[in-house]
Amino acid sequence: MKSKKSFKGIVILLVIILAGGIYYFKQPKAIANAPQAGQPPQAMPVPAIVTKKQEVQIWNDYSARLEAVNEADIRPQVSGTITEIRFRDGQNVEKGDVLYVIDPRPFKAAVNRAQADVNAAINQRTLAQKELDRAMELIKSDAISKRIVDERISASDVAKANVASARARLEQTKIDLDYAYVKAPITGRVSRAEVKEGNLVEAGPNAPLLTSIVAIENIFADFDVDEQTYLTYVRSQAKDKESENAIPVKLILGDKTVEYWGFIDSFDNQIDTQSGTIRARAIFDNSDGILLPGMFAQVKMGSTANQQEILISEKAISTDQDRKFVYVVGDQGVAEYRVVAIGESINGQRIIRSGLEEGEKVISDGIIRIRPGMPVAPQIQESTLKAPVEQPVMEKPLAEELPE
């Protein structure tokens, strides 16, 4: 029993000696690694970029509604019974295509009657002219009185006027006959037939709507631009109508898979005092017929020229109440708190309006771990900004191709 206790004591003693030896050998290294009094703390490695101005194109986003470039309501201009409908609902029609036929027989009869009146008036004018010519010969020998000559002159003038009046009536009947064939006044997509065959329609202020047509070759997008953007990116760069029309615009439908390039057609002539915006209108090619009036779309309006701006990653920007700030690596190798004014976002980067100069080192990530005055070791990285979006190549704005 006594020998067992002695053996246990020897084991405990050996464990204590072994632990003491390990502590002894590790202690010098730990002491060597411990910071000495008066030495500055070790600098924290941080990713950073060197600010520089880059060429970018500024784009602003807006919500827009599509409007037809041209549209027309089709109403009868003569009264009668509809005998034909020559289009299908939703069909594309060309200017001059016949859409409806109003019974043309009464109008053809009126044309024939008016033509007969013209022929009679011409014959009467010819007779009056012959009578006048004879009177002018007889007056030379005083064979007739001056009064008869005056009467013949008056009769000739009246006959000429009757011819002109008869021709005017003939022209009117031809116009009415042409109106009996209701034609498309513009090229576009026709709506449904609102009045069917066999119905009697009347011309006038209360004439019924037969159908409507909207032009689809081009289409407008109306949207509101805030005053500051208008002054900064429109008025400062577009000095006249031509340069205004050259402002590039991109239209994106709701699913963001269909894009169209276009140009600014016009800006309104005043700022809305309640919203602080100005109405803008862009025009887009719609030859594929996909865009329809009334659609909702997103519009991106770009600057007319690329600009030199300082951009940094949005990860480098933090918020302090109502201020935006970044950390700049100062000359002493410590993080400096810097308030900045930011602009538009481009490919995950932010334009810096003020607060930074070219050549400064900005901590680009992990700023939640940084405190003002903390020693840092910047690891310089290259900016990941992509090249500016290129504008489409078009010979001239679509707006110049619109009819007056």
mmCIF file of C-alpha atoms in Angstrom:
data_model
loop_
_atom_site.group_PDB
_atom_site.id
_atom_site.type_symbol
_atom_site.label_atom_id
_atom_site.label_comp_id
_atom_site.label_asym_id
_atom_site.label_seq_id
_atom_site.Cartn_x
_atom_site.Cartn_y
_atom_site.Cartn_z
ATOM 1 C CA MET A 1 0.000 0.000 0.000
ATOM 2 C CA LYS A 2 2.786 2.330 0.869
ATOM 3 C CA SER A 3 4.633 1.531 -2.360
ATOM 4 C CA LYS A 4 1.571 2.471 -4.449
ATOM 5 C CA LYS A 5 1.374 5.923 -2.811
ATOM 6 C CA SER A 6 5.084 6.479 -3.431
ATOM 7 C CA PHE A 7 4.688 5.587 -7.102
ATOM 8 C CA LYS A 8 1.766 8.038 -7.528
ATOM 9 C CA GLY A 9 3.798 10.805 -5.918
ATOM 10 C CA ILE A 10 6.685 10.201 -8.282
ATOM 11 C CA VAL A 11 4.345 10.443 -11.309
ATOM 12 C CA ILE A 12 2.864 13.751 -10.110
ATOM 13 C CA LEU A 13 6.349 15.145 -9.542
ATOM 14 C CA LEU A 14 7.412 14.214 -13.081
ATOM 15 C CA VAL A 15 4.308 15.916 -14.576
ATOM 16 C CA ILE A 16 5.069 19.120 -12.668
ATOM 17 C CA ILE A 17 8.682 19.081 -13.839
ATOM 18 C CA LEU A 18 7.625 18.496 -17.466
ATOM 19 C CA ALA A 19 5.092 21.357 -17.392
ATOM 20 C CA GLY A 20 7.690 23.679 -15.881
ATOM 21 C CA GLY A 21 10.164 22.809 -18.630
ATOM 22 C CA ILE A 22 7.645 23.545 -21.367
ATOM 23 C CA TYR A 23 6.776 26.917 -19.812
ATOM 24 C CA TYR A 24 10.459 27.735 -19.471
ATOM 25 C CA PHE A 25 11.220 27.091 -23.146
ATOM 26 C CA LYS A 26 8.126 28.977 -24.486
ATOM 27 C CA GLN A 27 8.431 32.026 -22.246
ATOM 28 C CA PRO A 28 11.398 33.666 -23.995
ATOM 29 C CA LYS A 29 9.634 33.501 -27.402
ATOM 30 C CA ALA A 30 6.415 35.026 -25.980
ATOM 31 C CA ILE A 31 8.411 37.735 -24.269
ATOM 32 C CA ALA A 32 10.264 38.423 -27.496
ATOM 33 C CA ASN A 33 6.984 38.666 -29.430
ATOM 34 C CA ALA A 34 5.267 40.969 -26.881
ATOM 35 C CA PRO A 35 5.261 44.674 -27.827
ATOM 36 C CA GLN A 36 7.740 46.692 -25.864
ATOM 37 C CA ALA A 37 6.609 49.759 -24.000
ATOM 38 C CA GLY A 38 6.653 52.910 -26.181
ATOM 39 C CA GLN A 39 6.405 51.030 -29.518
ATOM 40 C CA PRO A 40 3.430 51.913 -31.857
ATOM 41 C CA PRO A 41 0.811 49.171 -32.539
ATOM 42 C CA GLN A 42 1.264 47.087 -35.686
ATOM 43 C CA ALA A 43 -0.435 48.542 -38.860
ATOM 44 C CA MET A 44 -3.470 46.634 -40.150
ATOM 45 C CA PRO A 45 -3.281 45.565 -43.826
ATOM 46 C CA VAL A 46 -6.245 47.074 -45.732
ATOM 47 C CA PRO A 47 -7.283 47.042 -49.423
ATOM 48 C CA ALA A 48 -7.066 50.499 -50.968
ATOM 49 C CA ILE A 49 -7.274 52.282 -54.310
ATOM 50 C CA VAL A 50 -5.572 55.391 -55.592
ATOM 51 C CA THR A 51 -8.181 57.871 -56.770
ATOM 52 C CA LYS A 52 -8.001 59.087 -60.331
ATOM 53 C CA LYS A 53 -10.409 60.698 -62.773
ATOM 54 C CA GLN A 54 -11.934 58.361 -65.331
ATOM 55 C CA GLU A 55 -13.959 58.946 -68.480
ATOM 56 C CA VAL A 56 -17.579 57.934 -67.916
ATOM 57 C CA GLN A 57 -20.988 58.549 -69.416
ATOM 58 C CA ILE A 58 -23.670 59.582 -66.944
ATOM 59 C CA TRP A 59 -27.060 57.832 -67.131
ATOM 60 C CA ASN A 60 -30.182 58.732 -65.158
ATOM 61 C CA ASP A 61 -33.229 56.486 -64.704
ATOM 62 C CA TYR A 62 -36.851 57.567 -65.138
ATOM 63 C CA SER A 63 -40.289 56.017 -65.381
ATOM 64 C CA ALA A 64 -42.086 56.679 -68.666
ATOM 65 C CA ARG A 65 -45.374 56.135 -70.459
ATOM 66 C CA LEU A 66 -45.444 55.420 -74.174
ATOM 67 C CA GLU A 67 -47.497 57.686 -76.438
ATOM 68 C CA ALA A 68 -48.338 57.388 -80.136
ATOM 69 C CA VAL A 69 -46.427 59.715 -82.445
ATOM 70 C CA ASN A 70 -49.613 60.118 -84.491
ATOM 71 C CA GLU A 71 -53.160 58.879 -84.090
ATOM 72 C CA ALA A 72 -56.481 59.477 -85.811
ATOM 73 C CA ASP A 73 -60.133 58.851 -85.040
ATOM 74 C CA ILE A 74 -62.033 57.779 -88.155
ATOM 75 C CA ARG A 75 -65.545 59.272 -88.529
ATOM 76 C CA PRO A 76 -67.855 59.478 -91.561
ATOM 77 C CA GLN A 77 -67.773 62.706 -93.574
ATOM 78 C CA VAL A 78 -70.882 61.866 -95.595
ATOM 79 C CA SER A 79 -74.141 60.222 -94.577
ATOM 80 C CA GLY A 80 -75.269 56.832 -95.852
ATOM 81 C CA THR A 81 -75.370 53.112 -95.285
ATOM 82 C CA ILE A 82 -72.167 51.158 -94.702
ATOM 83 C CA THR A 83 -71.886 48.520 -97.404
ATOM 84 C CA GLU A 84 -68.301 47.244 -96.860
ATOM 85 C CA ILE A 85 -65.612 46.961 -94.201
ATOM 86 C CA ARG A 86 -62.239 46.368 -95.811
ATOM 87 C CA PHE A 87 -59.970 45.721 -92.826
ATOM 88 C CA ARG A 88 -59.512 43.219 -90.021
ATOM 89 C CA ASP A 89 -59.369 44.272 -86.380
ATOM 90 C CA GLY A 90 -55.788 45.139 -85.390
ATOM 91 C CA GLN A 91 -54.500 45.123 -88.962
ATOM 92 C CA ASN A 92 -51.616 47.316 -90.113
ATOM 93 C CA VAL A 93 -52.809 49.709 -92.807
ATOM 94 C CA GLU A 94 -51.122 52.172 -95.121
ATOM 95 C CA LYS A 95 -52.128 55.771 -95.631
ATOM 96 C CA GLY A 96 -54.865 55.854 -98.309
ATOM 97 C CA ASP A 97 -56.153 52.310 -97.772
ATOM 98 C CA VAL A 98 -59.961 52.069 -97.926
ATOM 99 C CA LEU A 99 -61.381 51.050 -94.545
ATOM 100 C CA TYR A 100 -65.148 51.529 -94.991
ATOM 101 C CA VAL A 101 -67.419 51.960 -98.009
ATOM 102 C CA ILE A 102 -70.565 54.041 -97.560
ATOM 103 C CA ASP A 103 -73.130 53.291 -100.297
ATOM 104 C CA PRO A 104 -71.591 55.289 -103.193
ATOM 105 C CA ARG A 105 -74.528 55.169 -105.632
ATOM 106 C CA PRO A 106 -76.202 58.434 -104.540
ATOM 107 C CA PHE A 107 -72.889 60.225 -104.762
ATOM 108 C CA LYS A 108 -72.125 58.831 -108.231
ATOM 109 C CA ALA A 109 -75.539 60.054 -109.397
ATOM 110 C CA ALA A 110 -74.816 63.476 -107.959
ATOM 111 C CA VAL A 111 -71.501 63.561 -109.843
ATOM 112 C CA ASN A 112 -73.250 62.700 -113.127
ATOM 113 C CA ARG A 113 -75.876 65.370 -112.548
ATOM 114 C CA ALA A 114 -73.249 67.969 -111.715
ATOM 115 C CA GLN A 115 -71.256 67.004 -114.806
ATOM 116 C CA ALA A 116 -74.366 67.554 -116.948
ATOM 117 C CA ASP A 117 -74.847 70.975 -115.361
ATOM 118 C CA VAL A 118 -71.262 71.863 -116.230
ATOM 119 C CA ASN A 119 -71.785 70.832 -119.852
ATOM 120 C CA ALA A 120 -74.960 72.931 -120.082
ATOM 121 C CA ALA A 121 -73.233 75.915 -118.538
ATOM 122 C CA ILE A 122 -70.355 75.628 -120.988
ATOM 123 C CA ASN A 123 -72.781 75.562 -123.934
ATOM 124 C CA GLN A 124 -74.565 78.619 -122.557
ATOM 125 C CA ARG A 125 -71.245 80.402 -122.152
ATOM 126 C CA THR A 126 -70.277 79.569 -125.741
ATOM 127 C CA LEU A 127 -73.585 80.978 -127.053
ATOM 128 C CA ALA A 128 -73.239 84.127 -124.968
ATOM 129 C CA GLN A 129 -69.716 84.654 -126.263
ATOM 130 C CA LYS A 130 -70.881 84.337 -129.904
ATOM 131 C CA GLU A 131 -73.698 86.831 -129.293
ATOM 132 C CA LEU A 132 -71.196 89.216 -127.769
ATOM 133 C CA ASP A 133 -68.793 88.838 -130.698
ATOM 134 C CA ARG A 134 -71.601 89.683 -133.201
ATOM 135 C CA ALA A 135 -72.665 92.661 -131.161
ATOM 136 C CA MET A 136 -69.097 93.976 -131.110
ATOM 137 C CA GLU A 137 -68.994 93.787 -134.938
ATOM 138 C CA LEU A 138 -72.365 95.511 -135.387
ATOM 139 C CA ILE A 139 -71.586 98.336 -132.994
ATOM 140 C CA LYS A 140 -68.740 99.359 -135.294
ATOM 141 C CA SER A 141 -71.304 100.344 -137.951
ATOM 142 C CA ASP A 142 -73.852 101.654 -135.430
ATOM 143 C CA ALA A 143 -76.220 98.851 -136.463
ATOM 144 C CA ILE A 144 -77.177 98.215 -132.808
ATOM 145 C CA SER A 145 -77.345 100.370 -129.771
ATOM 146 C CA LYS A 146 -74.758 100.555 -127.039
ATOM 147 C CA ARG A 147 -77.349 99.195 -124.581
ATOM 148 C CA ILE A 148 -77.583 95.906 -126.488
ATOM 149 C CA VAL A 149 -73.816 95.571 -126.426
ATOM 150 C CA ASP A 150 -73.824 96.056 -122.657
ATOM 151 C CA GLU A 151 -76.500 93.410 -122.284
ATOM 152 C CA ARG A 152 -74.472 90.956 -124.369
ATOM 153 C CA ILE A 153 -71.374 91.639 -122.255
ATOM 154 C CA SER A 154 -73.356 91.065 -119.060
ATOM 155 C CA ALA A 155 -74.877 87.846 -120.442
ATOM 156 C CA SER A 156 -71.417 86.561 -121.344
ATOM 157 C CA ASP A 157 -70.096 87.310 -117.851
ATOM 158 C CA VAL A 158 -73.076 85.575 -116.245
ATOM 159 C CA ALA A 159 -72.542 82.519 -118.460
ATOM 160 C CA LYS A 160 -68.890 82.348 -117.434
ATOM 161 C CA ALA A 161 -69.878 82.592 -113.774
ATOM 162 C CA ASN A 162 -72.424 79.815 -114.240
ATOM 163 C CA VAL A 163 -69.702 77.581 -115.636
ATOM 164 C CA ALA A 164 -67.486 78.275 -112.638
ATOM 165 C CA SER A 165 -70.389 77.577 -110.252
ATOM 166 C CA ALA A 166 -71.298 74.322 -112.012
ATOM 167 C CA ARG A 167 -67.691 73.160 -111.890
ATOM 168 C CA ALA A 168 -67.544 73.932 -108.163
ATOM 169 C CA ARG A 169 -70.666 71.851 -107.591
ATOM 170 C CA LEU A 170 -69.129 69.052 -109.638
ATOM 171 C CA GLU A 171 -65.974 69.208 -107.541
ATOM 172 C CA GLN A 172 -68.026 69.017 -104.344
ATOM 173 C CA THR A 173 -69.910 65.951 -105.559
ATOM 174 C CA LYS A 174 -66.610 64.290 -106.440
ATOM 175 C CA ILE A 175 -65.342 65.030 -102.945
ATOM 176 C CA ASP A 176 -68.488 63.518 -101.442
ATOM 177 C CA LEU A 177 -68.056 60.456 -103.642
ATOM 178 C CA ASP A 178 -64.459 60.146 -102.441
ATOM 179 C CA TYR A 179 -65.630 60.500 -98.825
ATOM 180 C CA ALA A 180 -67.958 57.536 -99.407
ATOM 181 C CA TYR A 181 -64.759 55.465 -99.495
ATOM 182 C CA VAL A 182 -63.466 56.061 -95.946
ATOM 183 C CA LYS A 183 -59.656 55.944 -96.149
ATOM 184 C CA ALA A 184 -56.841 55.713 -93.638
ATOM 185 C CA PRO A 185 -55.372 59.207 -93.115
ATOM 186 C CA ILE A 186 -52.128 57.822 -91.659
ATOM 187 C CA THR A 187 -50.073 54.621 -91.727
ATOM 188 C CA GLY A 188 -50.419 52.540 -88.596
ATOM 189 C CA ARG A 189 -52.376 49.890 -86.745
ATOM 190 C CA VAL A 190 -56.154 50.071 -86.954
ATOM 191 C CA SER A 191 -58.430 49.308 -84.013
ATOM 192 C CA ARG A 192 -61.627 47.253 -84.240
ATOM 193 C CA ALA A 193 -64.639 48.155 -86.370
ATOM 194 C CA GLU A 194 -66.963 50.093 -84.071
ATOM 195 C CA VAL A 195 -69.828 50.206 -86.649
ATOM 196 C CA LYS A 196 -70.783 47.134 -88.650
ATOM 197 C CA GLU A 197 -72.083 46.704 -92.218
ATOM 198 C CA GLY A 198 -75.679 47.710 -92.889
ATOM 199 C CA ASN A 199 -75.747 50.513 -90.339
ATOM 200 C CA LEU A 200 -76.729 54.032 -91.330
ATOM 201 C CA VAL A 201 -74.225 56.713 -90.332
ATOM 202 C CA GLU A 202 -74.546 60.464 -90.465
ATOM 203 C CA ALA A 203 -71.875 63.092 -90.941
ATOM 204 C CA GLY A 204 -71.639 66.150 -88.727
ATOM 205 C CA PRO A 205 -70.627 67.114 -85.182
ATOM 206 C CA ASN A 206 -72.225 63.961 -83.743
ATOM 207 C CA ALA A 207 -70.780 61.576 -86.317
ATOM 208 C CA PRO A 208 -70.068 58.144 -84.772
ATOM 209 C CA LEU A 209 -66.567 56.752 -84.331
ATOM 210 C CA LEU A 210 -65.948 54.110 -86.987
ATOM 211 C CA THR A 211 -62.480 53.062 -85.804
ATOM 212 C CA SER A 212 -59.108 54.571 -84.871
ATOM 213 C CA ILE A 213 -55.519 54.288 -86.088
ATOM 214 C CA VAL A 214 -52.246 54.772 -84.225
ATOM 215 C CA ALA A 215 -48.889 55.174 -85.954
ATOM 216 C CA ILE A 216 -46.455 52.450 -84.858
ATOM 217 C CA GLU A 217 -43.333 53.074 -86.945
ATOM 218 C CA ASN A 218 -42.027 55.393 -84.199
ATOM 219 C CA ILE A 219 -43.264 55.933 -80.663
ATOM 220 C CA PHE A 220 -42.872 58.588 -77.950
ATOM 221 C CA ALA A 221 -41.905 58.020 -74.309
ATOM 222 C CA ASP A 222 -42.916 60.813 -71.921
ATOM 223 C CA PHE A 223 -41.106 61.183 -68.584
ATOM 224 C CA ASP A 224 -40.263 63.851 -65.993
ATOM 225 C CA VAL A 225 -36.692 65.095 -65.445
ATOM 226 C CA ASP A 226 -35.780 66.787 -62.173
ATOM 227 C CA GLU A 227 -34.570 70.358 -62.364
ATOM 228 C CA GLN A 228 -31.017 69.662 -61.155
ATOM 229 C CA THR A 229 -30.423 66.939 -63.744
ATOM 230 C CA TYR A 230 -31.903 69.153 -66.454
ATOM 231 C CA LEU A 231 -29.496 71.969 -65.608
ATOM 232 C CA THR A 232 -26.438 69.734 -65.108
ATOM 233 C CA TYR A 233 -26.704 67.264 -67.993
ATOM 234 C CA VAL A 234 -29.063 68.857 -70.500
ATOM 235 C CA ARG A 235 -28.872 72.635 -70.569
ATOM 236 C CA SER A 236 -25.128 72.724 -69.865
ATOM 237 C CA GLN A 237 -24.435 70.477 -72.883
ATOM 238 C CA ALA A 238 -27.353 70.945 -75.302
ATOM 239 C CA LYS A 239 -27.378 74.560 -76.426
ATOM 240 C CA ASP A 240 -29.799 74.210 -79.338
ATOM 241 C CA LYS A 241 -32.525 71.961 -80.714
ATOM 242 C CA GLU A 242 -30.106 69.883 -82.786
ATOM 243 C CA SER A 243 -27.835 68.998 -79.854
ATOM 244 C CA GLU A 244 -30.934 68.421 -77.708
ATOM 245 C CA ASN A 245 -32.172 65.850 -80.227
ATOM 246 C CA ALA A 246 -28.786 64.081 -80.011
ATOM 247 C CA ILE A 247 -29.147 63.246 -76.296
ATOM 248 C CA PRO A 248 -29.133 59.414 -76.172
ATOM 249 C CA VAL A 249 -31.967 57.573 -74.461
ATOM 250 C CA LYS A 250 -32.426 53.863 -73.777
ATOM 251 C CA LEU A 251 -35.859 52.327 -73.185
ATOM 252 C CA ILE A 252 -36.250 49.116 -71.165
ATOM 253 C CA LEU A 253 -39.506 47.211 -70.875
ATOM 254 C CA GLY A 254 -40.735 45.706 -67.605
ATOM 255 C CA ASP A 255 -39.026 42.322 -68.058
ATOM 256 C CA LYS A 256 -35.701 44.104 -68.764
ATOM 257 C CA THR A 257 -34.979 41.784 -71.700
ATOM 258 C CA VAL A 258 -36.012 44.198 -74.475
ATOM 259 C CA GLU A 259 -34.078 47.422 -75.034
ATOM 260 C CA TYR A 260 -34.516 50.208 -77.578
ATOM 261 C CA TRP A 261 -32.204 53.096 -78.387
ATOM 262 C CA GLY A 262 -33.630 56.502 -79.151
ATOM 263 C CA PHE A 263 -33.130 60.250 -78.816
ATOM 264 C CA ILE A 264 -34.699 63.173 -77.004
ATOM 265 C CA ASP A 265 -37.402 64.727 -79.165
ATOM 266 C CA SER A 266 -38.232 67.729 -76.987
ATOM 267 C CA PHE A 267 -38.392 69.259 -73.522
ATOM 268 C CA ASP A 268 -41.322 71.241 -72.224
ATOM 269 C CA ASN A 269 -41.112 75.041 -72.017
ATOM 270 C CA GLN A 270 -41.448 75.323 -68.229
ATOM 271 C CA ILE A 271 -40.698 73.638 -64.896
ATOM 272 C CA ASP A 272 -43.611 72.208 -62.940
ATOM 273 C CA THR A 273 -43.500 74.271 -59.740
ATOM 274 C CA GLN A 274 -45.173 71.567 -57.653
ATOM 275 C CA SER A 275 -42.947 68.632 -58.618
ATOM 276 C CA GLY A 276 -39.799 70.551 -59.610
ATOM 277 C CA THR A 277 -39.563 68.594 -62.858
ATOM 278 C CA ILE A 278 -39.755 69.277 -66.569
ATOM 279 C CA ARG A 279 -41.594 67.056 -69.025
ATOM 280 C CA ALA A 280 -39.296 65.322 -71.533
ATOM 281 C CA ARG A 281 -40.246 63.372 -74.644
ATOM 282 C CA ALA A 282 -38.005 60.784 -76.291
ATOM 283 C CA ILE A 283 -38.617 59.052 -79.612
ATOM 284 C CA PHE A 284 -37.829 55.428 -80.441
ATOM 285 C CA ASP A 285 -37.924 53.295 -83.560
ATOM 286 C CA ASN A 286 -40.798 50.804 -83.374
ATOM 287 C CA SER A 287 -40.552 49.101 -86.733
ATOM 288 C CA ASP A 288 -41.043 45.713 -85.043
ATOM 289 C CA GLY A 289 -44.387 46.920 -83.636
ATOM 290 C CA ILE A 290 -43.719 45.623 -80.101
ATOM 291 C CA LEU A 291 -44.118 48.974 -78.340
ATOM 292 C CA LEU A 292 -47.707 50.113 -77.872
ATOM 293 C CA PRO A 293 -49.151 53.420 -76.644
ATOM 294 C CA GLY A 294 -49.992 53.279 -72.948
ATOM 295 C CA MET A 295 -47.186 50.878 -72.025
ATOM 296 C CA PHE A 296 -45.101 51.552 -68.909
ATOM 297 C CA ALA A 297 -41.327 51.491 -69.409
ATOM 298 C CA GLN A 298 -38.042 52.461 -67.785
ATOM 299 C CA VAL A 299 -36.030 55.149 -69.576
ATOM 300 C CA LYS A 300 -32.332 55.861 -69.155
ATOM 301 C CA MET A 301 -31.163 59.284 -70.370
ATOM 302 C CA GLY A 302 -27.438 59.688 -70.988
ATOM 303 C CA SER A 303 -25.163 62.686 -71.145
ATOM 304 C CA THR A 304 -24.215 63.847 -74.640
ATOM 305 C CA ALA A 305 -20.486 63.502 -73.916
ATOM 306 C CA ASN A 306 -18.252 61.463 -71.611
ATOM 307 C CA GLN A 307 -17.008 63.259 -68.493
ATOM 308 C CA GLN A 308 -13.924 63.072 -66.267
ATOM 309 C CA GLU A 309 -14.981 61.997 -62.774
ATOM 310 C CA ILE A 310 -13.476 60.384 -59.641
ATOM 311 C CA LEU A 311 -15.148 57.043 -58.881
ATOM 312 C CA ILE A 312 -14.718 54.698 -55.915
ATOM 313 C CA SER A 313 -16.376 51.438 -54.908
ATOM 314 C CA GLU A 314 -19.651 51.731 -53.025
ATOM 315 C CA LYS A 315 -18.119 49.370 -50.430
ATOM 316 C CA ALA A 316 -15.692 52.165 -49.518
ATOM 317 C CA ILE A 317 -18.516 54.553 -48.583
ATOM 318 C CA SER A 318 -20.279 54.493 -45.241
ATOM 319 C CA THR A 319 -22.998 56.608 -43.625
ATOM 320 C CA ASP A 320 -22.723 58.744 -40.515
ATOM 321 C CA GLN A 321 -26.218 60.057 -39.762
ATOM 322 C CA ASP A 322 -26.967 62.248 -42.805
ATOM 323 C CA ARG A 323 -23.393 62.312 -44.117
ATOM 324 C CA LYS A 324 -21.399 60.016 -46.380
ATOM 325 C CA PHE A 325 -17.765 59.387 -45.497
ATOM 326 C CA VAL A 326 -14.710 57.355 -46.506
ATOM 327 C CA TYR A 327 -11.385 56.527 -44.861
ATOM 328 C CA VAL A 328 -8.289 57.974 -46.518
ATOM 329 C CA VAL A 329 -4.774 56.750 -45.772
ATOM 330 C CA GLY A 330 -2.906 59.818 -44.567
ATOM 331 C CA ASP A 331 0.778 60.691 -44.882
ATOM 332 C CA GLN A 332 1.482 59.183 -41.446
ATOM 333 C CA GLY A 333 -0.015 55.822 -42.466
ATOM 334 C CA VAL A 334 -3.163 56.223 -40.379
ATOM 335 C CA ALA A 335 -6.856 56.166 -41.401
ATOM 336 C CA GLU A 336 -8.409 59.613 -41.777
ATOM 337 C CA TYR A 337 -12.168 60.250 -41.652
ATOM 338 C CA ARG A 338 -13.272 62.189 -44.770
ATOM 339 C CA VAL A 339 -16.795 63.473 -45.557
ATOM 340 C CA VAL A 340 -17.689 63.215 -49.269
ATOM 341 C CA ALA A 341 -20.555 64.210 -51.547
ATOM 342 C CA ILE A 342 -21.589 61.375 -53.853
ATOM 343 C CA GLY A 343 -23.168 61.368 -57.292
ATOM 344 C CA GLU A 344 -24.543 58.732 -59.672
ATOM 345 C CA SER A 345 -23.839 55.006 -59.413
ATOM 346 C CA ILE A 346 -22.016 53.395 -62.359
ATOM 347 C CA ASN A 347 -21.326 49.654 -62.431
ATOM 348 C CA GLY A 348 -21.137 49.403 -58.639
ATOM 349 C CA GLN A 349 -19.011 52.544 -58.301
ATOM 350 C CA ARG A 350 -20.000 56.015 -57.115
ATOM 351 C CA ILE A 351 -19.069 59.361 -58.582
ATOM 352 C CA ILE A 352 -17.491 61.589 -55.926
ATOM 353 C CA ARG A 353 -18.635 65.190 -56.328
ATOM 354 C CA SER A 354 -16.461 66.618 -53.557
ATOM 355 C CA GLY A 355 -14.244 65.537 -50.668
ATOM 356 C CA LEU A 356 -11.542 63.677 -52.598
ATOM 357 C CA GLU A 357 -8.702 64.669 -54.891
ATOM 358 C CA GLU A 358 -6.802 62.668 -57.473
ATOM 359 C CA GLY A 359 -3.924 60.585 -56.083
ATOM 360 C CA GLU A 360 -5.376 59.995 -52.616
ATOM 361 C CA LYS A 361 -5.446 56.480 -51.144
ATOM 362 C CA VAL A 362 -8.944 55.372 -50.123
ATOM 363 C CA ILE A 363 -9.630 52.206 -48.104
ATOM 364 C CA SER A 364 -11.903 50.251 -50.468
ATOM 365 C CA ASP A 365 -13.309 47.481 -48.240
ATOM 366 C CA GLY A 366 -13.737 46.321 -44.648
ATOM 367 C CA ILE A 367 -14.187 49.852 -43.316
ATOM 368 C CA ILE A 368 -16.394 48.584 -40.482
ATOM 369 C CA ARG A 369 -13.161 47.513 -38.719
ATOM 370 C CA ILE A 370 -11.469 50.887 -39.218
ATOM 371 C CA ARG A 371 -11.394 53.747 -36.735
ATOM 372 C CA PRO A 372 -9.999 57.255 -37.277
ATOM 373 C CA GLY A 373 -6.292 57.398 -36.403
ATOM 374 C CA MET A 374 -5.771 53.626 -36.689
ATOM 375 C CA PRO A 375 -2.438 52.616 -38.283
ATOM 376 C CA VAL A 376 -3.068 50.909 -41.628
ATOM 377 C CA ALA A 377 -0.926 49.329 -44.337
ATOM 378 C CA PRO A 378 -2.667 49.970 -47.695
ATOM 379 C CA GLN A 379 -2.657 47.147 -50.237
ATOM 380 C CA ILE A 380 -3.189 49.053 -53.511
ATOM 381 C CA GLN A 381 -5.721 47.530 -55.923
ATOM 382 C CA GLU A 382 -6.747 48.445 -59.458
ATOM 383 C CA SER A 383 -10.151 50.012 -60.099
ATOM 384 C CA THR A 384 -12.721 47.620 -61.587
ATOM 385 C CA LEU A 385 -14.729 50.270 -63.434
ATOM 386 C CA LYS A 386 -15.824 49.118 -66.882
ATOM 387 C CA ALA A 387 -15.615 51.213 -70.018
ATOM 388 C CA PRO A 388 -18.494 53.704 -70.528
ATOM 389 C CA VAL A 389 -21.562 52.458 -72.362
ATOM 390 C CA GLU A 390 -21.295 53.223 -76.051
ATOM 391 C CA GLN A 391 -24.047 55.106 -77.800
ATOM 392 C CA PRO A 392 -25.779 53.606 -80.839
ATOM 393 C CA VAL A 393 -24.551 54.764 -84.221
ATOM 394 C CA MET A 394 -27.387 56.539 -86.051
ATOM 395 C CA GLU A 395 -27.119 58.982 -88.901
ATOM 396 C CA LYS A 396 -29.613 61.436 -87.416
ATOM 397 C CA PRO A 397 -32.210 61.591 -84.659
ATOM 398 C CA LEU A 398 -35.509 59.916 -85.469
ATOM 399 C CA ALA A 399 -37.308 63.125 -84.563
ATOM 400 C CA GLU A 400 -36.013 64.776 -87.753
ATOM 401 C CA GLU A 401 -37.815 62.148 -89.828
ATOM 402 C CA LEU A 402 -41.243 63.002 -88.434
ATOM 403 C CA PRO A 403 -43.675 64.874 -90.686
ATOM 404 C CA GLU A 404 -44.224 68.536 -90.032
#
